[in-house]
Coordinates of C-alpha atoms in Angstrom, one line a residue:
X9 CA 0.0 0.0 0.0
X10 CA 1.1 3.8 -0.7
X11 CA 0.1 6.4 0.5
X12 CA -2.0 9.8 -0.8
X13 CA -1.5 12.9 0.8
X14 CA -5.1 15.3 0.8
X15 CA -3.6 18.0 2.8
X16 CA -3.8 22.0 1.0
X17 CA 0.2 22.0 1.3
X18 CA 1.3 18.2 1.9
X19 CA 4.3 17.9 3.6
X20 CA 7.2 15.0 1.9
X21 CA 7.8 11.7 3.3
X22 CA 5.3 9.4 2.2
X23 CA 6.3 5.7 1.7
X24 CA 5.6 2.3 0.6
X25 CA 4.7 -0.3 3.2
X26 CA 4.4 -4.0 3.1
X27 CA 2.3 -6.1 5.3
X28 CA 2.3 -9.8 6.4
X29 CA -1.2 -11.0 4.3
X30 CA -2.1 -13.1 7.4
X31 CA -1.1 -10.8 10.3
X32 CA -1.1 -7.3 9.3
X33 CA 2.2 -6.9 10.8
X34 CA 4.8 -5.0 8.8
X35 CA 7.5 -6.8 6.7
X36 CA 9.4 -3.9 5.2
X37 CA 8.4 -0.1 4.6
X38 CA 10.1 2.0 1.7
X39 CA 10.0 6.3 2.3
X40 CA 10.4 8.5 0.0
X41 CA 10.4 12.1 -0.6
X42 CA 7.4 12.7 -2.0
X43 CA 3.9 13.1 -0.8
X44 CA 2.2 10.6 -2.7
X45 CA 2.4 7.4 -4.3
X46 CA 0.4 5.8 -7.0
X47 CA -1.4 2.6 -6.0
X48 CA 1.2 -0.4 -6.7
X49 CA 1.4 -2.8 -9.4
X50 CA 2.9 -6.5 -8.2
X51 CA 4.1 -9.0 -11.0
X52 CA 7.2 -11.3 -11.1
X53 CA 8.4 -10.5 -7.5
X54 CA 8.6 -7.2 -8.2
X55 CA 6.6 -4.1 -6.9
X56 CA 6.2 -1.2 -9.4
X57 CA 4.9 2.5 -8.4
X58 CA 5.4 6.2 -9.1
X59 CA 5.7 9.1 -6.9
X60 CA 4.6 12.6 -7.0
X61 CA 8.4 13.2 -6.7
X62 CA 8.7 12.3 -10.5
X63 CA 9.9 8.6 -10.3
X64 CA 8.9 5.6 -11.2
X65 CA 9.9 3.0 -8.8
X66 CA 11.0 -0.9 -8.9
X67 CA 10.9 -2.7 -5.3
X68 CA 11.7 -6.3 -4.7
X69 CA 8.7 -7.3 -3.5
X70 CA 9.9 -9.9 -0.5
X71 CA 12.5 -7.3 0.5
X72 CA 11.8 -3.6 -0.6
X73 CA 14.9 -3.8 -2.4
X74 CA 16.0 -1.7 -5.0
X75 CA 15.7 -3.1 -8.1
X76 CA 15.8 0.3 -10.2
X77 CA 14.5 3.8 -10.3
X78 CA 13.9 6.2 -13.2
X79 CA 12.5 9.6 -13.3
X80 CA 8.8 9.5 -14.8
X81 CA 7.8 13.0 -14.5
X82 CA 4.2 12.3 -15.6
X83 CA 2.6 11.0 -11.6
X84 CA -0.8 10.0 -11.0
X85 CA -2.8 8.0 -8.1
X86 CA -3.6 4.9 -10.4
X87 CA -1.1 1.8 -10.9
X88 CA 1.2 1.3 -13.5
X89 CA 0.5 -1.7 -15.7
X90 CA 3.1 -4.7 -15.6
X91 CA 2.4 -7.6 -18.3
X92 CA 4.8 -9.6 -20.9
X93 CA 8.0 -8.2 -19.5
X94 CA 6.6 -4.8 -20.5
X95 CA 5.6 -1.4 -17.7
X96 CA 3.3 1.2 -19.1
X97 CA 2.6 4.2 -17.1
X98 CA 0.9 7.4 -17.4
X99 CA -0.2 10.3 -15.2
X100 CA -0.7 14.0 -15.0
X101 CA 0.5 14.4 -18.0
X102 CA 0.2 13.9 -22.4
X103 CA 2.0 10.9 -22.8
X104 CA 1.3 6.8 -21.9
X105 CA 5.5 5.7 -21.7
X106 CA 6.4 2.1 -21.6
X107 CA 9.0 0.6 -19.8
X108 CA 11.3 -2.9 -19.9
X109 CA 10.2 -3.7 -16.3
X110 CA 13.6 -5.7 -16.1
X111 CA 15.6 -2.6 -16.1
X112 CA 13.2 0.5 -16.6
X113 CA 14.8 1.5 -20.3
X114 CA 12.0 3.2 -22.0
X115 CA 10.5 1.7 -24.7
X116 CA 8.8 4.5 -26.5
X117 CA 6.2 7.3 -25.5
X118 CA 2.9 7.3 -27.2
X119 CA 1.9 11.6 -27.1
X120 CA -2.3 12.1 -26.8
X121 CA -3.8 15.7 -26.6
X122 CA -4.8 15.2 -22.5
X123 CA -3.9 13.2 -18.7
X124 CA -3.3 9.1 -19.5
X125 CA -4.5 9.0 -15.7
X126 CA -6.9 6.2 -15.5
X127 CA -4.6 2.6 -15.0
X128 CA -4.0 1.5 -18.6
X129 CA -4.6 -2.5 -19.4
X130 CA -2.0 -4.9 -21.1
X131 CA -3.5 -7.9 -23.1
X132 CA -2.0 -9.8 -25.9
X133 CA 0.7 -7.6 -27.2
X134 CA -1.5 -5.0 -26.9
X135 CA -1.9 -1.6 -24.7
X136 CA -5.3 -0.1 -24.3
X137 CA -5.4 2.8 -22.4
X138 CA -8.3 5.8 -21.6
X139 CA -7.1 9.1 -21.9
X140 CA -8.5 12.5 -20.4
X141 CA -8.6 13.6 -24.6
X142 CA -11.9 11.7 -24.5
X143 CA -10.2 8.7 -25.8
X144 CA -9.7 4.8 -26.0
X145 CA -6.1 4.1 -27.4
X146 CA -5.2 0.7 -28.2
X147 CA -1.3 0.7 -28.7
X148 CA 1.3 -2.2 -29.9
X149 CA 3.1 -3.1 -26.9
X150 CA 6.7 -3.3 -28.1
X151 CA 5.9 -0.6 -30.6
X152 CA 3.6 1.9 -29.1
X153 CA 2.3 2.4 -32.7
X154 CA -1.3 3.4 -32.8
X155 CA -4.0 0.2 -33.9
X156 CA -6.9 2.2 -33.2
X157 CA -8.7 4.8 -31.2
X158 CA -12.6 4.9 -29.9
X159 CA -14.2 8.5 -29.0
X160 CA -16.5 9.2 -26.4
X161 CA -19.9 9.5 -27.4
X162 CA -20.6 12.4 -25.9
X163 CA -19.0 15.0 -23.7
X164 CA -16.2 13.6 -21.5
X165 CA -17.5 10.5 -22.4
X166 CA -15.5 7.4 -20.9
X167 CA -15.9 6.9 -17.4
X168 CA -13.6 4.2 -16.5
X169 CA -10.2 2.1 -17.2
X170 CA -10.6 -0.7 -19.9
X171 CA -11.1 -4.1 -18.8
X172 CA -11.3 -7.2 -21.4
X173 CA -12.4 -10.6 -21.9
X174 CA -14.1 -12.4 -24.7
X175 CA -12.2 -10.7 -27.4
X176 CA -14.0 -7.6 -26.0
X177 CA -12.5 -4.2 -24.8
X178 CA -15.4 -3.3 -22.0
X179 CA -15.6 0.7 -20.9
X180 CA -17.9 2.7 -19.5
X181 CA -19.2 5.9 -21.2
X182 CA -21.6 8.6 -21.1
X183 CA -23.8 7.9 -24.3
X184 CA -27.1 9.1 -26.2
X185 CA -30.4 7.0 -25.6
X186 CA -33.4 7.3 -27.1
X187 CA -36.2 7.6 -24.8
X188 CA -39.7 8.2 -25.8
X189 CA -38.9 8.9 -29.4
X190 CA -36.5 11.7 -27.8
X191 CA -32.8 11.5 -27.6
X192 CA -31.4 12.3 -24.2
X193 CA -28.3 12.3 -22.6
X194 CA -27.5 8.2 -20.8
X195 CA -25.0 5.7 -19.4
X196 CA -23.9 2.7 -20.4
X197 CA -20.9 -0.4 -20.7
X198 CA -19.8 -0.5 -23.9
X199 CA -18.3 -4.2 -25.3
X200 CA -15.6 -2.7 -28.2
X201 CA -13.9 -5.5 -30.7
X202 CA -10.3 -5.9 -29.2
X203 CA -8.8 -5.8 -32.7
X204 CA -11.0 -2.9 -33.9
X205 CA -12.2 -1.3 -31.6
X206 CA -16.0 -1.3 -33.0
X207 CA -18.7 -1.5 -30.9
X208 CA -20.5 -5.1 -30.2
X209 CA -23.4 -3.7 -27.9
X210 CA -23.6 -1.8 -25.2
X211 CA -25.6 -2.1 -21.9
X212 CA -27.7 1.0 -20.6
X213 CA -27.3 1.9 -16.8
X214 CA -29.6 4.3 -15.2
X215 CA -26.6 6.2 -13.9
X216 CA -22.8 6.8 -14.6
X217 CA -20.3 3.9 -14.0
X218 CA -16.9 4.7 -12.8
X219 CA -15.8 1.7 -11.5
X220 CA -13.8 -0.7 -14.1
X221 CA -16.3 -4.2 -14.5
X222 CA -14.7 -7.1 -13.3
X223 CA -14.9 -10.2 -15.9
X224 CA -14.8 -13.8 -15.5
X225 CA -16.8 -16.8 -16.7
X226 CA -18.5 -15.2 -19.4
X227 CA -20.0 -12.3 -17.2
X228 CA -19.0 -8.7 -17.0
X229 CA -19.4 -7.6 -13.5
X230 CA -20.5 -4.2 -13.0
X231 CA -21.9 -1.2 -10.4
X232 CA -23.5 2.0 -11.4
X233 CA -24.1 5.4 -9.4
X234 CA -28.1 4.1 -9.2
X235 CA -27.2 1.5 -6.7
X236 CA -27.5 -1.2 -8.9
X237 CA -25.0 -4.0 -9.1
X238 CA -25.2 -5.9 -12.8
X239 CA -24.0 -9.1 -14.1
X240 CA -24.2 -8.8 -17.9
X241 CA -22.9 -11.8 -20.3
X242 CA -20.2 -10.7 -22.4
X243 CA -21.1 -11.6 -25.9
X244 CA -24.0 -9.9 -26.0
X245 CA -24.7 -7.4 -23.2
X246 CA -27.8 -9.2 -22.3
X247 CA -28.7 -9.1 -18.4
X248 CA -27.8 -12.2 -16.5
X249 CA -29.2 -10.7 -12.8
X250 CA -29.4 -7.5 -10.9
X251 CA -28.9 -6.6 -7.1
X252 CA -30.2 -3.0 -5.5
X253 CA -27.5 -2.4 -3.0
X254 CA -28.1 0.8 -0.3
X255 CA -25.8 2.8 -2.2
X256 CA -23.1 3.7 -5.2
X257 CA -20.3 1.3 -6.2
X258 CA -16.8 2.8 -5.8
X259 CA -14.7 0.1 -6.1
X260 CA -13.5 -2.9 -9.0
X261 CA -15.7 -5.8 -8.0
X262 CA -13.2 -9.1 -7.9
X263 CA -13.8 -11.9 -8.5
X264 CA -12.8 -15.1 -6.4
X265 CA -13.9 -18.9 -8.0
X266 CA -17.9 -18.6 -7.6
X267 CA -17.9 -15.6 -5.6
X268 CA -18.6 -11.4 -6.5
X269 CA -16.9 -9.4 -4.2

């Protein structure tokens, strides 16, 4: 866990801590200088974050060791993404850079026209990644060349990271929807091809969704703003069951064998 600091004039020293999964207790805890961290991303026994100090941060995960550090200018509060020996990282700033997460030599920089701050997804040699530009990116991984792009349907129109499963890129997004013959503004998770990017259908909430869906046995998994928690089947957006919780979703559900958490 990191740390992010709220206060008007946050003073430095936040840090990375580790904790025993079955006590609590603290196995190793990493400070910096700066006065906040991005959540972390764990893969190959490694720990990967960036701090508001401008760096971008490899920590053996059993240890807290150094493994290497590398100034990443561009800080935000979600995770770096870690997948096929490749990092990809964004931030409060107009470029998604890639990293060898061996070493941390950049790969290449992919430049959009607003923040990469949502947590980007990695999935068969592939980068897809929601920018503040009102954008879906899908990127090569070892290239960063653009494949395709999908634009919000309407103002500041995709509301959460990318998740995938099915050969489907799934997003939320503010959309149009008819409604008594008259078009008003709606909400909705949108199923995109993964290798084009066009839309397969797309599932109307009766509020926004800002939460990335979860996905897993042929269900997308997702909460809405209205209180309502969906399970929707991925191939074709049609509703599997619904439950009315007291109030908004505001995290990623997760899924554990036949449970929704």
């Amino acid at each position: 866990v990191g740390c992010e600091d709220v206060q008007p004039i946050p003073p430095p020293g936040g840090g990375l801590l580790a904790l025993d999964a079955r006590t609590g207790e603290e196995e190793w805890h990493f400070p910096t200088d700066a006065h906040s961290l991005s959540a972390a991303a764990v893969a190959a026994g490694h720990v990967f974050f960036t701090t508001s100090a401008g760096r971008l941060h490899a920590r053996d995960a059993g240890t807290g060791d150094e493994q290497w550090a590398i100034e990443h200018p561009l800080w935000g509060p979600s995770p770096p993404a870690v997948a096929e020996g490749v990092l990809c990282a964004g931030g409060r700033g107009r470029a998604l850079a890639a990293y060898a997460a061996q070493d941390g030599r950049e790969l290449w920089r992919f430049q959009a026209d607003g923040w990469f701050e949502p947590e980007p997804l990695i999935r068969d040699g592939r980068v897809f990644a929601v920018c503040w530009d009102d954008h879906l990116y899908a990127l090569d991984l070892r290239a960063g060349t653009l494949l395709w792009k999908h634009k919000g349907e309407r103002g500041k129109g995709l509301t959460t990271p990318a998740a995938a499963g099915q050969g489907s890129i799934f997003v939320g997004s503010r959309v149009y929807q008819e409604i008594d013959g008259e078009e008003r503004g709606g909400y909705a998770m949108l199923a995109l091809g993964a290798e084009d990017g066009q839309e397969r259908w797309r599932f109307h909430t009766e509020k926004h969704v800002f939460t990335p869906p979860a996905v897993a046995n042929g269900l997308v998994f997702l909460g809405s703003r209205d209180g309502s928690f969906y399970a929707v089947d991925a191939t074709n957006g049609e509703e599997q069951w619904r439950l009315q919780a007291k109030s908004r979703a505001v995290t990623q559900p997760q899924v554990a064998g036949d449970l929704v958490i």
